[in-house]
Amino acid sequence: GAVVSQHPSWVICKSGTSVKIECRSLDFQATTMFWYRQFPKQSLMLMATSNEGSKATYEQGVEKDKFLINHASLTLSTLTVTSAHPEDSSFYICSGTSSTDTQYFGPGTRLTVL
Amino acid sequence: AQSVTQLDSHVSVSEGTPVLLRCNYSSSYSPSLFWYVQHPNKGLQLLLKYTSAATLVKGINGFEAEFKKSETSFHLTKPSAHMSDAAEYFCVVSPIDTGRRALTFGSGTRLQVQP
């Protein structure tokens, strides 16, 4: 199957700093990418839908100014957590849609804000 | 609107015995349904998907699921559990068969396999 990578796999940062997470589709072009968030022992919650070359669509309750999403190419989407706080600590997972309309998930990025 | 309910947050079985993970869904449209598995510190892996073809869907690693519209269920089964099956399992629904729609995840079922 197709491969989606995320970088970094884990990151620790100080409160108030910004963190960028990259999501790459390695062997396919993803016109649509999704960003999910998973709290410990909980399910995945959709944060936003990202279409290449256009603004992301955010789910209700997700602050677009805090979680900046850029989808500049068909193989890369980035999520930047701005002015991170401890409550932003979570597992962030992206997925990309292939030409066969199948979603492939990245391995996730664990963010810890001190 | 769509939603999915996983009826058990935790299931424990002995190695070699059958596995049943229950899932019920609600959808305003003809749904696509998926089962994903998440091993610790690993990404989500697609086990199988239903997209309005055969109601009995066979997936990887011996898993299968049956779509029952009358019961709005999509339970995951495996005849004989293996230690490597221990993981978190998510039942997922999408309104139509397109990856361009976001997926709605169930709350997950943690499968424990006892030796």
PDB file of C-alpha atoms in Angstrom:
ATOM      1  CA  GLY A   1       0.000   0.000   0.000  1.00  0.00           C
ATOM      2  CA  ALA A   2       0.863   3.652  -0.194  1.00  0.00           C
ATOM      3  CA  VAL A   3       3.089   5.195   2.445  1.00  0.00           C
ATOM      4  CA  VAL A   4       2.597   8.352   4.449  1.00  0.00           C
ATOM      5  CA  SER A   5       5.371   9.636   6.662  1.00  0.00           C
ATOM      6  CA  GLN A   6       5.331  12.177   9.455  1.00  0.00           C
ATOM      7  CA  HIS A   7       8.185  14.163  10.868  1.00  0.00           C
ATOM      8  CA  PRO A   8       9.081  14.392  13.615  1.00  0.00           C
ATOM      9  CA  SER A   9       7.768  11.227  15.237  1.00  0.00           C
ATOM     10  CA  TRP A  10       7.921  12.898  18.617  1.00  0.00           C
ATOM     11  CA  VAL A  11       8.742  16.379  19.858  1.00  0.00           C
ATOM     12  CA  ILE A  12       9.046  18.080  23.215  1.00  0.00           C
ATOM     13  CA  CYS A  13       8.819  21.828  23.380  1.00  0.00           C
ATOM     14  CA  LYS A  14       8.468  24.619  25.888  1.00  0.00           C
ATOM     15  CA  SER A  15       5.185  26.368  26.448  1.00  0.00           C
ATOM     16  CA  GLY A  16       4.788  29.361  24.157  1.00  0.00           C
ATOM     17  CA  THR A  17       6.894  28.028  21.309  1.00  0.00           C
ATOM     18  CA  SER A  18       5.666  26.854  17.913  1.00  0.00           C
ATOM     19  CA  VAL A  19       6.052  23.387  16.479  1.00  0.00           C
ATOM     20  CA  LYS A  20       5.767  22.299  12.858  1.00  0.00           C
ATOM     21  CA  ILE A  21       4.743  18.764  11.912  1.00  0.00           C
ATOM     22  CA  GLU A  22       5.205  17.506   8.360  1.00  0.00           C
ATOM     23  CA  CYS A  23       3.084  14.938   6.614  1.00  0.00           C
ATOM     24  CA  ARG A  24       4.353  13.492   3.355  1.00  0.00           C
ATOM     25  CA  SER A  25       2.860  11.037   0.899  1.00  0.00           C
ATOM     26  CA  LEU A  26       5.930   9.174  -0.265  1.00  0.00           C
ATOM     27  CA  ASP A  27       4.731   7.244  -3.279  1.00  0.00           C
ATOM     28  CA  PHE A  28       1.480   8.873  -4.300  1.00  0.00           C
ATOM     29  CA  GLN A  29      -0.018  12.291  -4.746  1.00  0.00           C
ATOM     30  CA  ALA A  30      -2.571  13.293  -2.169  1.00  0.00           C
ATOM     31  CA  THR A  31      -4.951  16.011  -3.238  1.00  0.00           C
ATOM     32  CA  THR A  32      -6.657  15.775   0.131  1.00  0.00           C
ATOM     33  CA  MET A  33      -5.020  15.338   3.485  1.00  0.00           C
ATOM     34  CA  PHE A  34      -6.648  15.150   6.879  1.00  0.00           C
ATOM     35  CA  TRP A  35      -5.270  16.005  10.290  1.00  0.00           C
ATOM     36  CA  TYR A  36      -6.499  14.117  13.330  1.00  0.00           C
ATOM     37  CA  ARG A  37      -5.766  14.408  17.013  1.00  0.00           C
ATOM     38  CA  GLN A  38      -5.761  11.543  19.471  1.00  0.00           C
ATOM     39  CA  PHE A  39      -5.686  11.959  23.231  1.00  0.00           C
ATOM     40  CA  PRO A  40      -4.412   9.082  25.379  1.00  0.00           C
ATOM     41  CA  LYS A  41      -6.739   6.100  25.361  1.00  0.00           C
ATOM     42  CA  GLN A  42      -9.191   7.962  23.160  1.00  0.00           C
ATOM     43  CA  SER A  43     -10.231   7.842  19.549  1.00  0.00           C
ATOM     44  CA  LEU A  44      -9.113  10.018  16.672  1.00  0.00           C
ATOM     45  CA  MET A  45     -10.850  13.339  16.274  1.00  0.00           C
ATOM     46  CA  LEU A  46     -10.740  15.183  12.973  1.00  0.00           C
ATOM     47  CA  MET A  47      -9.144  18.604  13.219  1.00  0.00           C
ATOM     48  CA  ALA A  48      -9.114  19.810   9.646  1.00  0.00           C
ATOM     49  CA  THR A  49      -9.293  18.867   6.001  1.00  0.00           C
ATOM     50  CA  SER A  50      -6.539  20.130   3.774  1.00  0.00           C
ATOM     51  CA  ASN A  51      -6.810  20.409  -0.005  1.00  0.00           C
ATOM     52  CA  GLU A  52      -3.764  21.152  -2.096  1.00  0.00           C
ATOM     53  CA  GLY A  53      -3.572  24.794  -3.059  1.00  0.00           C
ATOM     54  CA  SER A  54      -6.492  25.979  -0.985  1.00  0.00           C
ATOM     55  CA  LYS A  55      -7.251  26.923   2.597  1.00  0.00           C
ATOM     56  CA  ALA A  56      -7.884  24.171   5.091  1.00  0.00           C
ATOM     57  CA  THR A  57     -11.352  23.512   6.430  1.00  0.00           C
ATOM     58  CA  TYR A  58     -11.386  23.298  10.213  1.00  0.00           C
ATOM     59  CA  GLU A  59     -13.773  21.355  12.384  1.00  0.00           C
ATOM     60  CA  GLN A  60     -15.880  23.145  14.920  1.00  0.00           C
ATOM     61  CA  GLY A  61     -13.912  23.983  18.027  1.00  0.00           C
ATOM     62  CA  VAL A  62     -10.510  23.852  16.342  1.00  0.00           C
ATOM     63  CA  GLU A  63      -8.756  27.223  16.337  1.00  0.00           C
ATOM     64  CA  LYS A  64      -7.435  27.906  12.868  1.00  0.00           C
ATOM     65  CA  ASP A  65      -5.054  30.567  14.114  1.00  0.00           C
ATOM     66  CA  LYS A  66      -3.530  28.147  16.566  1.00  0.00           C
ATOM     67  CA  PHE A  67      -3.290  25.143  14.268  1.00  0.00           C
ATOM     68  CA  LEU A  68      -1.938  26.451  10.977  1.00  0.00           C
ATOM     69  CA  ILE A  69      -2.225  24.049   8.089  1.00  0.00           C
ATOM     70  CA  ASN A  70      -0.449  24.416   4.784  1.00  0.00           C
ATOM     71  CA  HIS A  71      -0.841  22.056   1.838  1.00  0.00           C
ATOM     72  CA  ALA A  72       1.497  23.581  -0.717  1.00  0.00           C
ATOM     73  CA  SER A  73       2.105  20.486  -2.820  1.00  0.00           C
ATOM     74  CA  LEU A  74       0.485  17.175  -3.640  1.00  0.00           C
ATOM     75  CA  THR A  75       2.899  15.339  -1.385  1.00  0.00           C
ATOM     76  CA  LEU A  76       3.295  17.619   1.613  1.00  0.00           C
ATOM     77  CA  SER A  77       1.030  19.100   4.238  1.00  0.00           C
ATOM     78  CA  THR A  78       2.245  20.797   7.393  1.00  0.00           C
ATOM     79  CA  LEU A  79       0.574  21.460  10.711  1.00  0.00           C
ATOM     80  CA  THR A  80       2.050  24.198  12.870  1.00  0.00           C
ATOM     81  CA  VAL A  81       0.975  24.410  16.489  1.00  0.00           C
ATOM     82  CA  THR A  82       1.534  28.049  17.407  1.00  0.00           C
ATOM     83  CA  SER A  83       2.197  29.227  20.938  1.00  0.00           C
ATOM     84  CA  ALA A  84       1.859  25.708  22.231  1.00  0.00           C
ATOM     85  CA  HIS A  85       0.551  25.042  25.723  1.00  0.00           C
ATOM     86  CA  PRO A  86       0.482  21.858  27.800  1.00  0.00           C
ATOM     87  CA  GLU A  87      -3.135  21.192  26.821  1.00  0.00           C
ATOM     88  CA  ASP A  88      -1.950  20.895  23.209  1.00  0.00           C
ATOM     89  CA  SER A  89       0.058  17.816  24.141  1.00  0.00           C
ATOM     90  CA  SER A  90      -1.378  15.017  22.081  1.00  0.00           C
ATOM     91  CA  PHE A  91      -0.809  12.525  19.288  1.00  0.00           C
ATOM     92  CA  TYR A  92      -1.280  14.134  15.886  1.00  0.00           C
ATOM     93  CA  ILE A  93      -2.000  11.899  12.908  1.00  0.00           C
ATOM     94  CA  CYS A  94      -2.332  12.806   9.255  1.00  0.00           C
ATOM     95  CA  SER A  95      -3.795  10.865   6.368  1.00  0.00           C
ATOM     96  CA  GLY A  96      -3.642  11.281   2.629  1.00  0.00           C
ATOM     97  CA  THR A  97      -6.040  10.172  -0.062  1.00  0.00           C
ATOM     98  CA  SER A  98      -4.681   8.238  -3.017  1.00  0.00           C
ATOM     99  CA  SER A  99      -6.050   8.121  -6.553  1.00  0.00           C
ATOM    100  CA  THR A 100      -7.953   4.963  -5.575  1.00  0.00           C
ATOM    101  CA  ASP A 101      -9.837   6.972  -2.937  1.00  0.00           C
ATOM    102  CA  THR A 102      -8.182   5.106  -0.103  1.00  0.00           C
ATOM    103  CA  GLN A 103      -6.952   6.960   2.962  1.00  0.00           C
ATOM    104  CA  TYR A 104      -3.502   6.092   4.190  1.00  0.00           C
ATOM    105  CA  PHE A 105      -2.402   7.167   7.636  1.00  0.00           C
ATOM    106  CA  GLY A 106       0.908   8.433   8.851  1.00  0.00           C
ATOM    107  CA  PRO A 107       2.553   6.934  11.949  1.00  0.00           C
ATOM    108  CA  GLY A 108       1.697   9.952  14.047  1.00  0.00           C
ATOM    109  CA  THR A 109       3.621  12.630  15.927  1.00  0.00           C
ATOM    110  CA  ARG A 110       3.603  12.752  19.687  1.00  0.00           C
ATOM    111  CA  LEU A 111       3.772  16.331  20.949  1.00  0.00           C
ATOM    112  CA  THR A 112       4.609  17.072  24.559  1.00  0.00           C
ATOM    113  CA  VAL A 113       4.477  20.676  25.703  1.00  0.00           C
ATOM    114  CA  LEU A 114       6.236  21.412  28.965  1.00  0.00           C
TER     115      LEU A 114
ATOM    116  CA  ALA B   1     -24.785  12.832  10.000  1.00  0.00           C
ATOM    117  CA  GLN B   2     -22.935   9.668  10.835  1.00  0.00           C
ATOM    118  CA  SER B   3     -21.632   7.988  13.932  1.00  0.00           C
ATOM    119  CA  VAL B   4     -20.167   4.714  15.019  1.00  0.00           C
ATOM    120  CA  THR B   5     -20.398   2.933  18.342  1.00  0.00           C
ATOM    121  CA  GLN B   6     -17.984   0.298  19.490  1.00  0.00           C
ATOM    122  CA  LEU B   7     -19.813  -1.612  22.135  1.00  0.00           C
ATOM    123  CA  ASP B   8     -16.799  -2.849  24.071  1.00  0.00           C
ATOM    124  CA  SER B   9     -13.902  -0.701  25.188  1.00  0.00           C
ATOM    125  CA  HIS B  10     -11.881  -3.761  26.128  1.00  0.00           C
ATOM    126  CA  VAL B  11     -11.996  -7.396  25.033  1.00  0.00           C
ATOM    127  CA  SER B  12      -9.817 -10.163  26.426  1.00  0.00           C
ATOM    128  CA  VAL B  13      -9.489 -13.586  24.792  1.00  0.00           C
ATOM    129  CA  SER B  14      -7.185 -16.549  25.067  1.00  0.00           C
ATOM    130  CA  GLU B  15      -4.795 -17.347  22.264  1.00  0.00           C
ATOM    131  CA  GLY B  16      -6.420 -19.707  19.775  1.00  0.00           C
ATOM    132  CA  THR B  17      -9.988 -18.713  20.655  1.00  0.00           C
ATOM    133  CA  PRO B  18     -12.341 -16.658  18.459  1.00  0.00           C
ATOM    134  CA  VAL B  19     -12.381 -12.880  18.455  1.00  0.00           C
ATOM    135  CA  LEU B  20     -15.510 -10.732  18.194  1.00  0.00           C
ATOM    136  CA  LEU B  21     -15.297  -6.945  18.223  1.00  0.00           C
ATOM    137  CA  ARG B  22     -18.666  -5.275  17.948  1.00  0.00           C
ATOM    138  CA  CYS B  23     -19.537  -2.157  15.998  1.00  0.00           C
ATOM    139  CA  ASN B  24     -22.817  -0.417  15.234  1.00  0.00           C
ATOM    140  CA  TYR B  25     -23.120   2.538  12.915  1.00  0.00           C
ATOM    141  CA  SER B  26     -25.507   5.301  12.044  1.00  0.00           C
ATOM    142  CA  SER B  27     -25.433   7.074   8.723  1.00  0.00           C
ATOM    143  CA  SER B  28     -27.778   9.186   6.646  1.00  0.00           C
ATOM    144  CA  TYR B  29     -26.219   7.794   3.495  1.00  0.00           C
ATOM    145  CA  SER B  30     -25.103   4.413   2.274  1.00  0.00           C
ATOM    146  CA  PRO B  31     -21.962   4.104   4.311  1.00  0.00           C
ATOM    147  CA  SER B  32     -18.525   2.820   3.684  1.00  0.00           C
ATOM    148  CA  LEU B  33     -17.238   1.019   6.736  1.00  0.00           C
ATOM    149  CA  PHE B  34     -13.723   0.197   7.777  1.00  0.00           C
ATOM    150  CA  TRP B  35     -11.789  -1.520  10.504  1.00  0.00           C
ATOM    151  CA  TYR B  36      -8.369  -0.156  11.386  1.00  0.00           C
ATOM    152  CA  VAL B  37      -5.839  -1.563  13.841  1.00  0.00           C
ATOM    153  CA  GLN B  38      -3.357   0.488  15.831  1.00  0.00           C
ATOM    154  CA  HIS B  39      -0.434  -1.193  17.496  1.00  0.00           C
ATOM    155  CA  PRO B  40       1.424   0.689  20.246  1.00  0.00           C
ATOM    156  CA  ASN B  41       3.565   3.473  18.825  1.00  0.00           C
ATOM    157  CA  LYS B  42       2.637   2.528  15.285  1.00  0.00           C
ATOM    158  CA  GLY B  43       0.394   4.032  12.660  1.00  0.00           C
ATOM    159  CA  LEU B  44      -3.089   2.956  11.761  1.00  0.00           C
ATOM    160  CA  GLN B  45      -3.344  -0.030   9.463  1.00  0.00           C
ATOM    161  CA  LEU B  46      -6.382  -0.817   7.365  1.00  0.00           C
ATOM    162  CA  LEU B  47      -7.723  -4.297   8.115  1.00  0.00           C
ATOM    163  CA  LEU B  48     -10.671  -4.304   5.757  1.00  0.00           C
ATOM    164  CA  LYS B  49     -13.351  -2.146   4.219  1.00  0.00           C
ATOM    165  CA  TYR B  50     -16.943  -2.489   3.073  1.00  0.00           C
ATOM    166  CA  THR B  51     -18.098  -0.420   0.099  1.00  0.00           C
ATOM    167  CA  SER B  52     -21.525  -1.810  -0.878  1.00  0.00           C
ATOM    168  CA  ALA B  53     -20.233  -4.906  -2.595  1.00  0.00           C
ATOM    169  CA  ALA B  54     -20.213  -8.265  -0.798  1.00  0.00           C
ATOM    170  CA  THR B  55     -21.607  -8.029   2.720  1.00  0.00           C
ATOM    171  CA  LEU B  56     -18.967 -10.403   4.079  1.00  0.00           C
ATOM    172  CA  VAL B  57     -15.616  -8.722   3.817  1.00  0.00           C
ATOM    173  CA  LYS B  58     -12.348 -10.517   4.250  1.00  0.00           C
ATOM    174  CA  GLY B  59      -9.331  -8.588   5.420  1.00  0.00           C
ATOM    175  CA  ILE B  60      -5.739  -9.132   6.318  1.00  0.00           C
ATOM    176  CA  ASN B  61      -4.404 -11.433   9.034  1.00  0.00           C
ATOM    177  CA  GLY B  62      -7.481 -13.646   8.997  1.00  0.00           C
ATOM    178  CA  PHE B  63      -9.969 -10.988  10.028  1.00  0.00           C
ATOM    179  CA  GLU B  64     -13.348 -10.575   8.450  1.00  0.00           C
ATOM    180  CA  ALA B  65     -16.445  -8.489   9.034  1.00  0.00           C
ATOM    181  CA  GLU B  66     -20.063  -8.781   8.017  1.00  0.00           C
ATOM    182  CA  PHE B  67     -22.190  -5.815   7.053  1.00  0.00           C
ATOM    183  CA  LYS B  68     -25.746  -6.228   8.326  1.00  0.00           C
ATOM    184  CA  LYS B  69     -27.914  -3.354   7.228  1.00  0.00           C
ATOM    185  CA  SER B  70     -30.958  -4.517   9.185  1.00  0.00           C
ATOM    186  CA  GLU B  71     -28.934  -4.460  12.383  1.00  0.00           C
ATOM    187  CA  THR B  72     -26.732  -1.493  11.374  1.00  0.00           C
ATOM    188  CA  SER B  73     -23.771  -3.554  12.464  1.00  0.00           C
ATOM    189  CA  PHE B  74     -20.298  -4.294  11.160  1.00  0.00           C
ATOM    190  CA  HIS B  75     -18.741  -6.672  13.663  1.00  0.00           C
ATOM    191  CA  LEU B  76     -15.147  -7.823  13.271  1.00  0.00           C
ATOM    192  CA  THR B  77     -14.297 -11.476  13.773  1.00  0.00           C
ATOM    193  CA  LYS B  78     -11.352 -13.837  13.631  1.00  0.00           C
ATOM    194  CA  PRO B  79     -11.583 -17.584  14.173  1.00  0.00           C
ATOM    195  CA  SER B  80      -8.408 -17.922  16.207  1.00  0.00           C
ATOM    196  CA  ALA B  81      -6.626 -15.152  18.066  1.00  0.00           C
ATOM    197  CA  HIS B  82      -2.879 -14.770  17.949  1.00  0.00           C
ATOM    198  CA  MET B  83      -0.711 -12.966  20.452  1.00  0.00           C
ATOM    199  CA  SER B  84       0.248 -10.467  17.748  1.00  0.00           C
ATOM    200  CA  ASP B  85      -3.405  -9.438  17.419  1.00  0.00           C
ATOM    201  CA  ALA B  86      -3.224  -7.560  20.711  1.00  0.00           C
ATOM    202  CA  ALA B  87      -3.829  -3.927  19.750  1.00  0.00           C
ATOM    203  CA  GLU B  88      -6.418  -1.166  19.564  1.00  0.00           C
ATOM    204  CA  TYR B  89      -9.110  -1.623  16.937  1.00  0.00           C
ATOM    205  CA  PHE B  90     -11.211   1.159  15.455  1.00  0.00           C
ATOM    206  CA  CYS B  91     -14.457   0.841  13.561  1.00  0.00           C
ATOM    207  CA  VAL B  92     -14.757   3.704  11.110  1.00  0.00           C
ATOM    208  CA  VAL B  93     -17.552   5.061   8.922  1.00  0.00           C
ATOM    209  CA  SER B  94     -17.524   7.301   5.886  1.00  0.00           C
ATOM    210  CA  PRO B  95     -20.678   8.513   4.145  1.00  0.00           C
ATOM    211  CA  ILE B  96     -19.716   7.422   0.668  1.00  0.00           C
ATOM    212  CA  ASP B  97     -16.914   5.553  -0.942  1.00  0.00           C
ATOM    213  CA  THR B  98     -14.483   8.354  -1.332  1.00  0.00           C
ATOM    214  CA  GLY B  99     -11.288   9.050   0.517  1.00  0.00           C
ATOM    215  CA  ARG B 100     -11.974  12.727   0.140  1.00  0.00           C
ATOM    216  CA  ARG B 101     -14.387  12.601   3.024  1.00  0.00           C
ATOM    217  CA  ALA B 102     -13.078  12.587   6.545  1.00  0.00           C
ATOM    218  CA  LEU B 103     -13.531   9.398   8.483  1.00  0.00           C
ATOM    219  CA  THR B 104     -15.551   9.152  11.685  1.00  0.00           C
ATOM    220  CA  PHE B 105     -13.869   6.910  14.213  1.00  0.00           C
ATOM    221  CA  GLY B 106     -15.410   4.811  16.923  1.00  0.00           C
ATOM    222  CA  SER B 107     -14.027   5.047  20.425  1.00  0.00           C
ATOM    223  CA  GLY B 108     -11.863   1.977  19.937  1.00  0.00           C
ATOM    224  CA  THR B 109     -11.680  -1.512  21.427  1.00  0.00           C
ATOM    225  CA  ARG B 110      -8.535  -2.720  23.087  1.00  0.00           C
ATOM    226  CA  LEU B 111      -7.985  -6.393  22.356  1.00  0.00           C
ATOM    227  CA  GLN B 112      -5.940  -8.327  24.865  1.00  0.00           C
ATOM    228  CA  VAL B 113      -4.781 -11.841  24.018  1.00  0.00           C
ATOM    229  CA  GLN B 114      -3.865 -14.103  26.903  1.00  0.00           C
ATOM    230  CA  PRO B 115      -1.370 -16.905  26.396  1.00  0.00           C
TER     231      PRO B 115
END
